[in-house]
Coordinates of C-alpha atoms and ligand atoms in Angstrom, one line a residue:
X1 CA 27.6 -107.3 -64.7
X2 CA 29.9 -108.0 -61.7
X3 CA 32.3 -110.0 -63.8
X4 CA 32.8 -107.0 -66.1
X5 CA 34.8 -105.3 -63.2
X6 CA 37.3 -108.1 -63.4
X7 CA 38.4 -106.8 -66.8
X8 CA 38.3 -103.1 -65.9
X9 CA 36.2 -102.5 -69.0
X10 CA 32.5 -101.7 -68.8
X11 CA 30.1 -103.6 -71.1
X12 CA 29.8 -100.4 -73.2
X13 CA 33.6 -100.1 -73.6
X14 CA 33.8 -103.8 -74.5
X15 CA 31.3 -103.4 -77.3
X16 CA 33.0 -100.2 -78.5
X17 CA 36.4 -101.9 -78.6
X18 CA 35.0 -104.7 -80.7
X19 CA 33.5 -102.2 -83.1
X20 CA 36.7 -100.2 -83.2
X21 CA 38.7 -103.3 -84.2
X22 CA 36.4 -103.7 -87.2
X23 CA 36.5 -100.0 -88.0
X24 CA 40.3 -100.2 -88.2
X25 CA 40.2 -103.3 -90.3
X26 CA 38.0 -101.7 -92.9
X27 CA 39.9 -98.4 -92.6
X28 CA 36.8 -96.4 -91.8
X29 CA 37.0 -92.6 -91.8
X30 CA 37.4 -91.7 -88.1
X31 CA 34.7 -89.1 -88.3
X32 CA 32.1 -91.6 -89.5
X33 CA 33.5 -94.1 -86.9
X34 CA 32.9 -91.6 -84.1
X35 CA 29.3 -90.8 -85.4
X36 CA 28.5 -94.5 -85.6
X37 CA 29.8 -95.4 -82.2
X38 CA 28.0 -92.6 -80.3
X39 CA 24.8 -93.4 -78.5
X40 CA 22.3 -90.8 -79.9
X41 CA 19.9 -90.4 -76.9
X42 CA 19.2 -92.0 -73.6
X43 CA 16.4 -91.2 -71.2
X44 CA 16.1 -92.1 -67.6
X45 CA 12.7 -92.1 -66.0
X46 CA 11.8 -92.5 -62.3
X47 CA 8.2 -93.0 -61.4
X48 CA 6.1 -94.0 -58.3
X49 CA 3.8 -96.9 -58.1
X50 CA 1.5 -97.8 -55.2
X51 CA 2.6 -101.3 -54.0
X52 CA 0.7 -102.9 -51.1
X53 CA -0.2 -99.5 -49.6
X54 CA 3.1 -97.8 -49.9
X55 CA 4.7 -95.8 -52.7
X56 CA 7.7 -97.4 -54.4
X57 CA 10.0 -95.6 -56.8
X58 CA 11.2 -97.3 -60.0
X59 CA 13.9 -96.3 -62.4
X60 CA 14.1 -97.2 -66.0
X61 CA 16.1 -96.3 -69.1
X62 CA 15.6 -96.4 -72.9
X63 CA 18.8 -95.8 -75.0
X64 CA 18.6 -95.0 -78.7
X65 CA 22.0 -95.8 -80.2
X66 CA 21.4 -95.0 -83.9
X67 CA 18.5 -93.6 -85.8
X68 CA 20.1 -94.2 -89.3
X69 CA 17.0 -96.3 -89.8
X70 CA 13.6 -95.9 -88.2
X71 CA 12.0 -97.3 -86.1
X72 CA 14.8 -98.2 -83.7
X73 CA 14.4 -101.6 -82.2
X74 CA 15.5 -103.4 -79.1
X75 CA 14.3 -105.3 -76.1
X76 CA 13.3 -104.2 -72.6
X77 CA 15.1 -105.9 -69.8
X78 CA 13.7 -106.2 -66.2
X79 CA 16.5 -107.0 -63.8
X80 CA 17.9 -105.7 -60.5
X81 CA 21.3 -105.1 -62.0
X82 CA 20.2 -103.0 -65.0
X83 CA 21.9 -99.7 -65.4
X84 CA 22.5 -97.0 -68.0
X85 CA 25.8 -98.4 -69.2
X86 CA 24.4 -101.8 -69.8
X87 CA 21.4 -100.4 -71.7
X88 CA 23.7 -98.2 -73.9
X89 CA 25.9 -101.2 -74.7
X90 CA 22.9 -103.4 -75.6
X91 CA 21.4 -100.6 -77.8
X92 CA 24.7 -100.4 -79.7
X93 CA 24.7 -104.1 -80.2
X94 CA 21.2 -103.8 -81.6
X95 CA 22.3 -101.3 -84.2
X96 CA 25.1 -103.7 -85.4
X97 CA 22.8 -106.8 -85.2
X98 CA 20.1 -105.3 -87.3
X99 CA 22.6 -104.3 -90.0
X100 CA 24.3 -107.7 -90.0
X101 CA 21.0 -109.5 -90.7
X102 CA 19.6 -106.8 -93.0
X103 CA 16.7 -105.8 -90.8
X104 CA 16.0 -102.1 -91.6
X105 CA 15.9 -100.8 -88.0
X106 CA 18.2 -98.6 -85.9
X107 CA 19.3 -99.8 -82.4
X108 CA 17.7 -99.2 -79.1
X109 CA 17.4 -101.0 -75.7
X110 CA 15.4 -100.4 -72.5
X111 CA 15.8 -101.5 -68.9
X112 CA 13.9 -101.3 -65.7
X113 CA 15.6 -101.7 -62.4
X114 CA 13.5 -104.3 -60.7
X115 CA 13.5 -107.8 -59.4
X116 CA 10.4 -109.3 -60.9
X117 CA 10.3 -112.2 -58.5
X118 CA 9.4 -109.8 -55.7
X119 CA 6.1 -108.7 -57.2
X120 CA 2.8 -110.3 -58.0
X121 CA 1.3 -110.5 -61.5
X122 CA -1.0 -107.6 -60.8
X123 CA 1.8 -105.5 -59.4
X124 CA 4.0 -106.3 -62.5
X125 CA 1.1 -105.2 -64.7
X126 CA 0.7 -101.9 -62.8
X127 CA 4.5 -101.2 -63.0
X128 CA 4.7 -102.1 -66.7
X129 CA 1.7 -100.0 -67.7
X130 CA 3.2 -97.0 -65.8
X131 CA 6.7 -97.5 -67.4
X132 CA 5.0 -97.7 -70.8
X133 CA 3.2 -94.4 -70.2
X134 CA 6.6 -92.8 -69.2
X135 CA 8.2 -94.1 -72.4
X136 CA 5.3 -93.4 -74.8
X137 CA 4.6 -89.8 -73.7
X138 CA 8.3 -89.0 -74.5
X139 CA 8.2 -90.7 -77.9
X140 CA 10.3 -93.7 -76.8
X141 CA 7.6 -96.2 -77.6
X142 CA 5.9 -95.8 -81.0
X143 CA 5.3 -98.0 -84.0
X144 CA 7.0 -95.5 -86.3
X145 CA 10.0 -94.5 -84.2
X146 CA 10.8 -96.9 -81.3
X147 CA 9.6 -100.4 -81.0
X148 CA 10.5 -102.5 -77.9
X149 CA 10.5 -106.3 -77.6
X150 CA 11.1 -108.8 -74.8
X151 CA 14.5 -109.4 -73.2
X152 CA 15.6 -110.9 -69.9
X153 CA 12.8 -110.8 -67.4
X154 CA 10.1 -109.8 -69.9
X155 CA 8.0 -111.8 -72.3
X156 CA 4.7 -111.9 -74.2
X157 CA 2.8 -110.9 -71.1
X158 CA 4.7 -107.6 -70.7
X159 CA 4.5 -106.9 -74.4
X160 CA 0.6 -107.3 -74.3
X161 CA 0.4 -104.9 -71.4
X162 CA 2.6 -102.4 -73.2
X163 CA 0.6 -102.6 -76.4
X164 CA -2.7 -102.3 -74.6
X165 CA -1.5 -99.2 -72.7
X166 CA -0.3 -97.6 -75.9
X167 CA -3.6 -98.4 -77.6
X168 CA -5.5 -96.6 -74.9
X169 CA -3.2 -93.6 -75.0
X170 CA -3.3 -93.3 -78.8
X171 CA -6.6 -94.9 -80.0
X172 CA -6.4 -93.0 -83.3
X173 CA -3.1 -94.7 -84.2
X174 CA -4.3 -97.4 -86.6
X175 CA -0.9 -99.1 -86.3
X176 CA -0.9 -99.3 -82.5
X177 CA -0.3 -103.1 -82.6
X178 CA 3.2 -102.4 -84.1
X179 CA 4.3 -100.4 -81.1
X180 CA 6.0 -103.5 -79.6
X181 CA 6.9 -107.0 -80.9
X182 CA 7.0 -110.3 -79.2
X183 CA 3.2 -110.1 -78.3
X184 CA 1.0 -113.1 -77.9
X185 CA -0.5 -114.3 -81.2
X186 CA -4.0 -113.4 -80.0
X187 CA -2.8 -109.7 -79.5
X188 CA -1.2 -109.3 -83.0
X189 CA 1.9 -111.3 -82.3
X190 CA 3.4 -113.7 -84.9
X191 CA 3.7 -117.5 -84.8
X192 CA 7.3 -118.5 -84.0
X193 CA 8.4 -115.3 -82.3
X194 CA 8.6 -116.7 -78.8
X195 CA 11.1 -119.4 -79.9
X196 CA 12.7 -117.3 -82.6
X197 CA 16.0 -116.4 -80.9
X198 CA 16.6 -120.0 -79.8
X199 CA 15.6 -121.2 -83.3
X200 CA 18.1 -118.7 -84.8
X201 CA 20.9 -120.1 -82.6
X202 CA 20.0 -123.5 -84.0
X203 CA 20.0 -122.2 -87.6
X204 CA 23.4 -120.4 -87.0
X205 CA 25.0 -123.7 -85.8
X206 CA 23.4 -125.7 -88.6
X207 CA 24.9 -123.2 -91.1
X208 CA 28.3 -123.4 -89.4
X209 CA 28.3 -127.2 -89.7
X210 CA 27.5 -127.0 -93.4
X211 CA 31.1 -125.7 -94.1
X212 CA 33.8 -128.3 -93.6
X213 CA 36.6 -125.6 -93.5
X214 CA 34.9 -123.8 -90.7
X215 CA 34.3 -127.1 -88.8
X216 CA 38.0 -127.8 -89.2
X217 CA 38.9 -124.3 -87.9
X218 CA 37.2 -125.2 -84.7
X219 CA 39.1 -128.5 -84.6
X220 CA 35.8 -130.4 -84.8
X221 CA 34.5 -133.1 -87.2
X222 CA 31.2 -134.1 -88.6
X223 CA 27.8 -132.5 -88.0
X224 CA 25.8 -131.5 -84.9
X225 CA 24.7 -135.1 -84.2
X226 CA 26.3 -136.3 -81.0
X227 CA 28.1 -132.9 -80.3
X228 CA 28.5 -132.2 -76.5
X229 CA 26.9 -128.9 -75.7
X230 CA 26.9 -126.9 -72.4
X231 CA 24.2 -124.3 -72.1
X232 CA 24.2 -121.4 -69.6
X233 CA 20.7 -120.1 -68.8
X234 CA 17.5 -122.1 -69.5
X235 CA 15.3 -119.1 -70.1
X236 CA 13.6 -118.2 -73.4
X237 CA 16.7 -118.3 -75.5
X238 CA 18.7 -121.1 -73.8
X239 CA 15.7 -123.4 -73.4
X240 CA 14.6 -123.2 -77.1
X241 CA 18.1 -123.5 -78.5
X242 CA 18.9 -126.5 -76.3
X243 CA 15.6 -128.1 -77.0
X244 CA 15.8 -127.8 -80.8
X245 CA 19.5 -128.8 -81.0
X246 CA 18.9 -131.9 -78.9
X247 CA 15.5 -133.0 -80.2
X248 CA 16.0 -132.1 -83.9
X249 CA 19.8 -132.2 -84.5
X250 CA 20.8 -135.0 -82.2
X251 CA 23.2 -132.9 -80.1
X252 CA 23.8 -133.9 -76.5
X253 CA 23.2 -131.3 -73.8
X254 CA 25.8 -132.5 -71.3
X255 CA 25.4 -129.6 -68.8
X256 CA 22.9 -126.8 -68.0
X257 CA 24.0 -123.9 -65.8
X258 CA 21.3 -121.9 -64.1
X259 CA 21.1 -119.2 -61.3
X260 CA 21.1 -121.8 -58.6
X261 CA 24.0 -124.0 -59.9
X262 CA 24.6 -126.5 -62.7
X263 CA 23.5 -130.0 -63.5
X264 CA 25.4 -132.4 -65.8
X265 CA 25.1 -135.8 -67.4
X266 CA 27.5 -137.4 -69.8
X267 CA 24.6 -139.3 -71.3
X268 CA 22.9 -136.0 -72.1
X269 CA 20.1 -134.1 -70.3
X270 CA 16.4 -134.2 -71.3
X271 CA 15.9 -130.4 -71.9
X272 CA 12.1 -130.5 -71.7
X273 CA 12.2 -132.4 -68.4
X274 CA 14.8 -130.0 -66.9
X275 CA 12.7 -127.0 -68.1
X276 CA 9.5 -128.4 -66.6
X277 CA 11.4 -129.1 -63.3
X278 CA 12.7 -125.6 -63.3
X279 CA 9.2 -124.1 -63.8
X280 CA 7.9 -126.2 -60.9
X281 CA 10.7 -125.7 -58.5
X282 CA 12.1 -122.3 -59.4
X283 CA 15.6 -123.8 -60.2
X284 CA 17.4 -126.9 -61.4
X285 CA 18.9 -128.0 -58.1
X286 CA 17.7 -131.5 -57.2
X287 CA 16.9 -132.5 -60.8
X288 CA 17.1 -136.3 -60.7
X289 CA 19.6 -138.4 -62.6
X290 CA 22.2 -135.6 -63.0
X291 CA 25.2 -134.4 -61.1
X292 CA 24.7 -131.1 -59.3
X293 CA 27.4 -128.5 -58.9
X294 CA 26.7 -125.5 -56.7
X295 CA 29.3 -123.3 -58.4
X296 CA 27.5 -123.2 -61.7
X297 CA 29.9 -120.9 -63.5
X298 CA 32.6 -123.5 -63.0
X299 CA 30.8 -125.7 -65.6
X300 CA 31.6 -123.1 -68.2
X301 CA 35.1 -124.5 -68.1
X302 CA 34.0 -128.2 -68.5
X303 CA 34.9 -130.4 -71.4
X304 CA 32.5 -129.9 -74.4
X305 CA 32.4 -129.3 -78.1
X306 CA 30.1 -126.3 -78.0
X307 CA 29.4 -123.8 -75.3
X308 CA 26.2 -121.7 -75.5
X309 CA 26.1 -118.9 -72.9
X310 CA 22.5 -117.8 -73.0
X311 CA 22.1 -115.8 -69.8
X312 CA 24.1 -112.8 -68.8
X313 CA 26.9 -110.6 -70.2
X314 CA 30.5 -110.8 -69.0
X315 CA 30.4 -114.4 -67.9
X316 CA 33.6 -115.3 -69.8
X317 CA 36.3 -112.9 -68.7
X318 CA 40.0 -112.8 -68.1
X319 CA 39.5 -114.8 -64.9
X320 CA 38.2 -117.9 -66.7
X321 CA 38.9 -117.5 -70.4
X322 CA 42.1 -119.6 -70.3
X323 CA 40.3 -122.5 -68.7
X324 CA 37.5 -122.7 -71.3
X325 CA 37.7 -126.1 -73.1
X326 CA 35.0 -125.7 -75.7
X327 CA 36.1 -125.7 -79.3
X328 CA 33.2 -123.4 -80.4
X329 CA 31.3 -120.8 -78.5
X330 CA 27.9 -119.7 -79.8
X331 CA 27.0 -116.4 -78.0
X332 CA 23.3 -116.7 -77.5
X333 CA 23.3 -114.1 -74.8
X334 CA 24.4 -110.5 -75.5
X335 CA 28.0 -109.8 -74.5
X336 CA 28.8 -113.0 -72.7
X337 CA 32.5 -112.8 -73.7
X338 CA 34.4 -109.6 -72.7
X339 CA 36.7 -107.9 -75.1
X340 CA 39.9 -109.1 -73.3
X341 CA 38.5 -112.6 -72.9
X342 CA 37.8 -112.6 -76.7
X343 CA 41.6 -112.1 -77.4
X344 CA 42.6 -114.9 -75.0
X345 CA 40.1 -117.3 -76.5
X346 CA 41.3 -116.3 -80.0
X347 CA 44.9 -117.1 -79.1
X348 CA 43.8 -120.5 -77.8
X349 CA 42.1 -121.3 -81.1
X350 CA 38.5 -121.2 -79.7
X351 CA 36.1 -120.2 -82.5
X352 CA 33.4 -117.7 -81.4
X353 CA 30.2 -117.1 -83.3
X354 CA 29.3 -113.6 -82.1
X355 CA 26.2 -112.5 -80.3
X356 CA 25.3 -109.8 -82.8
X357 CA 24.8 -112.7 -85.3
X358 CA 23.9 -115.7 -83.2
X359 CA 21.0 -114.2 -81.3
X360 CA 19.6 -112.1 -84.2
X361 CA 16.7 -114.5 -84.7
X362 CA 14.6 -112.5 -82.3
X363 CA 14.9 -109.2 -84.1
X364 CA 14.5 -110.9 -87.5
X365 CA 11.1 -112.4 -86.5
X366 CA 10.2 -109.1 -84.7
X367 CA 10.7 -107.4 -88.1
X368 CA 8.3 -109.9 -89.6
X369 CA 5.8 -109.2 -86.8
X370 CA 6.1 -105.5 -87.2
X371 CA 5.5 -105.8 -91.0
X372 CA 2.5 -108.1 -90.4
X373 CA 1.1 -105.5 -87.9
X374 CA 1.5 -102.7 -90.5
X375 CA -0.1 -104.8 -93.2
X376 CA -2.9 -105.8 -90.9
X377 CA -3.0 -109.3 -92.3
X378 CA -1.6 -112.6 -91.3
X379 CA 1.2 -113.9 -93.6
X380 CA -0.1 -116.7 -95.9
X381 CA -3.8 -115.7 -95.5
X382 CA -4.3 -114.7 -99.2
X383 CA -2.4 -117.7 -100.7
X384 CA -3.2 -120.5 -98.4
X385 CA -6.1 -122.0 -100.4
X386 CA -4.3 -121.2 -103.7
X387 CA -1.3 -123.3 -102.5
X388 CA -3.6 -126.1 -101.6
X389 CA -5.3 -126.0 -105.0
X390 CA -1.8 -126.0 -106.7
X391 CA -0.8 -129.0 -104.6
X392 CA -4.0 -130.9 -105.8
X393 CA -3.2 -130.1 -109.4
X394 CA 0.4 -131.4 -109.0
X395 CA -0.9 -134.6 -107.4
X396 CA -3.3 -135.1 -110.3
X397 CA -0.6 -134.5 -112.9
X398 CA 1.8 -136.9 -111.2
X399 CA -0.8 -139.6 -110.7
X400 CA -2.0 -139.3 -114.3
X401 CA 1.5 -139.3 -115.7
X402 CA 2.7 -142.3 -113.7
X403 CA -0.6 -144.1 -113.5
X404 CA 0.1 -144.8 -109.8
X405 CA -1.4 -143.1 -106.7
X406 CA 1.0 -141.0 -104.6
X407 CA 1.6 -142.1 -101.0
X408 CA -0.9 -140.3 -98.6
X409 CA 1.9 -138.6 -96.6
X410 CA 3.3 -137.0 -99.8
X411 CA -0.2 -135.9 -100.8
X412 CA -0.8 -134.4 -97.3
X413 CA 2.4 -132.4 -97.6
X414 CA 1.6 -131.1 -101.1
X415 CA -1.9 -129.9 -100.2
X416 CA -1.0 -128.5 -96.8
X417 CA -0.4 -124.9 -97.9
X418 CA 2.1 -122.9 -95.7
X419 CA 1.1 -122.0 -92.2
X420 CA 2.4 -118.8 -90.9
X421 CA 5.0 -120.4 -88.7
X422 CA 6.6 -122.2 -91.7
X423 CA 6.9 -118.9 -93.5
X424 CA 8.4 -117.3 -90.5
X425 CA 11.0 -120.1 -90.0
X426 CA 11.8 -120.0 -93.7
X427 CA 12.5 -116.3 -93.6
X428 CA 14.5 -116.7 -90.4
X429 CA 16.6 -119.6 -91.8
X430 CA 17.3 -117.7 -95.0
X431 CA 18.4 -114.5 -93.0
X432 CA 20.7 -116.6 -90.7
X433 CA 22.3 -118.4 -93.6
X434 CA 22.9 -115.3 -95.7
X435 CA 24.4 -113.4 -92.8
X436 CA 26.7 -116.3 -92.0
X437 CA 27.8 -116.6 -95.6
X438 CA 28.6 -112.9 -95.7
X439 CA 30.6 -113.2 -92.5
X440 CA 32.8 -116.1 -93.7
X441 CA 33.3 -114.3 -97.0
X442 CA 34.5 -111.2 -95.3
X443 CA 36.7 -113.2 -93.0
X444 CA 38.3 -114.9 -96.0
X445 CA 38.8 -111.8 -98.0
X446 CA 40.2 -109.3 -95.6
X447 CA 43.6 -110.1 -94.1
X448 CA 43.0 -107.6 -91.2
X449 CA 39.9 -109.5 -90.1
X450 CA 40.8 -112.5 -87.9
X451 CA 37.4 -113.6 -86.4
X452 CA 33.8 -114.0 -87.1
X453 CA 33.1 -111.2 -84.6
X454 CA 35.3 -108.7 -86.4
X455 CA 33.8 -109.8 -89.7
X456 CA 30.2 -109.4 -88.3
X457 CA 31.0 -105.9 -87.0
X458 CA 32.8 -105.0 -90.3
X459 CA 29.8 -106.0 -92.4
X460 CA 27.4 -104.0 -90.1
X461 CA 29.6 -100.9 -90.0
X462 CA 30.1 -100.9 -93.8
X463 CA 26.3 -101.0 -94.2
X464 CA 25.7 -98.3 -91.6
X465 CA 28.4 -96.0 -92.9
X466 CA 26.9 -96.2 -96.4
X467 CA 23.6 -94.8 -94.9
X468 CA 25.5 -92.2 -93.0
X469 CA 27.4 -91.0 -96.1
X470 CA 24.1 -91.0 -98.1
X471 CA 22.3 -88.8 -95.6
X472 CA 25.3 -86.8 -94.6
X473 CA 26.4 -86.9 -90.9
X474 CA 28.6 -83.9 -90.6
Ligands
NAD1 P1 15.2 -115.0 -69.7 O1 15.0 -114.1 -68.6 O2 14.1 -115.7 -70.4 O3 16.3 -116.2 -69.3 C1 17.5 -116.0 -68.6 C2 17.8 -117.3 -67.9 O4 19.1 -117.1 -67.3 C3 16.9 -117.6 -66.7 O5 16.5 -118.9 -66.8 C4 17.7 -117.3 -65.5 O6 17.3 -118.0 -64.4 C5 19.1 -117.6 -66.0 N1 20.1 -117.0 -65.2 C6 20.1 -115.8 -64.5 N2 21.2 -115.6 -63.8 C7 22.0 -116.7 -64.1 C8 23.3 -117.1 -63.8 N3 24.1 -116.3 -63.0 N4 23.8 -118.2 -64.3 C9 23.1 -119.0 -65.1 N5 21.8 -118.7 -65.5 C10 21.3 -117.6 -65.0 O7 16.1 -114.2 -70.8 P2 16.3 -114.5 -72.3 O8 15.3 -113.7 -73.0 O9 16.4 -115.9 -72.6 O10 17.7 -113.7 -72.6 C11 18.9 -114.3 -72.3 C12 20.0 -113.6 -73.1 O11 19.7 -113.6 -74.4 C13 20.2 -112.1 -72.7 O12 21.6 -111.8 -72.8 C14 19.4 -111.4 -73.7 O13 19.8 -110.1 -73.9 C15 19.7 -112.3 -74.9 N6 18.7 -112.1 -76.0 C16 17.4 -112.4 -75.8 C17 16.5 -112.3 -76.9 C18 15.0 -112.7 -76.8 O14 14.4 -112.7 -77.8 N7 14.5 -113.0 -75.6 C19 16.9 -111.9 -78.1 C20 18.3 -111.6 -78.3 C21 19.2 -111.7 -77.2

């Protein structure tokens, strides 16, 4: 947040400017533009909680940017810097994000002003349950109208507490499990949700590297194999993205930036080892066989092919944009590049894959989880044995036709059926590929659109405006 002041633009203004650029490019009727940009509702709640014998007041927000589709969807962030402006900006991004990847939700976001590291597990549970009651009694948490998910500082644990609180408040709501997503699988969550946003970053980059013209635009060559990547933030999103890209695509994570500094290694860092070290020590400082830099943000400017900011907003601003050396930036965090920095990077020829597309994996899989909760059945449950039987029939047919037995590993694959996580990843991959292809088509076809970001916003705004016209907004 602090870096945003360097630009003079708030996070909310930054998002609005980006949307306005796309609205201009598609020559959107200004009245519809105004309706789309406006944040519909925002509530602020303040509530007391008894902490270690004294009463502490907590303040939280839930912003609903657009209800053109219901429910509205968006994470809940726990951080000591959260404020209304940030929550409104993030809610707007959610509206555009859902539209880009064809997830039928409106946009929302929540935040609680808290430093989670200062409270025990039991205290966090007490605070979360109270916050949930504040939101649910006002209709800002409900499976039909407003469905939160994890964001910075929250995870499966908080979602389980929220769902359980809602269930006790409204036991007659048969769809109570759908009131939040990102729950543990044992509490109605879906396999693959925890890693979905990082997985989506991987799928976005894989799709980028399938298009030689796009690779050339970023002045890069070849595929992901051997590409030097710097990641900022080794939390849920950054950890999974870095892990999958290094372990499955052969990319080299040459630096990791965290809250307590940065570590780098030209040979590439072992992401799992760094993550385990961070879990144990609370930071990355002191990680062996790597160079430590206290001023972590400085590493954003280091030599690399791909930069993945996966922590905070506003980290690339007018103060450091000129110094960025990456050819490609994949915005895994929300709003890591300010509006003005975006222009500077564009002039430098840096290609940016925008947040509203790159980190949409979380909301795509949240959508699958919500549908699964409403259906009250695990994906694949009905067809699992049928798939297995079909696989056996295929094996018999091939073996009879060729007169030779198939190798065991092929047989195993054919009779395996599809576990839920495979179905989830398949749906995620498909959504990320289709959205990317729409973005590059829009970029190629409209001369007034000069970046993937403006293309992404243009696609989203066209879709939303169609809904607004259909339902009548003024
Ligand atoms: P998280 O809390 O799991 O991880 C954030 C990480 O950033 C932590 O490891 C933290 O130590 C680190 N960090 C904090 N301050 C830092 C600093 N100054 N420099 C470097 N690192 C710092 O959060 P997350 O869920 O991974 O979210 C990260 C970003 O991704 C946020 O912008 C969030 O809005 C966005 N996002 C998250 C999801 C999701 O599913 N979790 C979905 C879409 C977008």
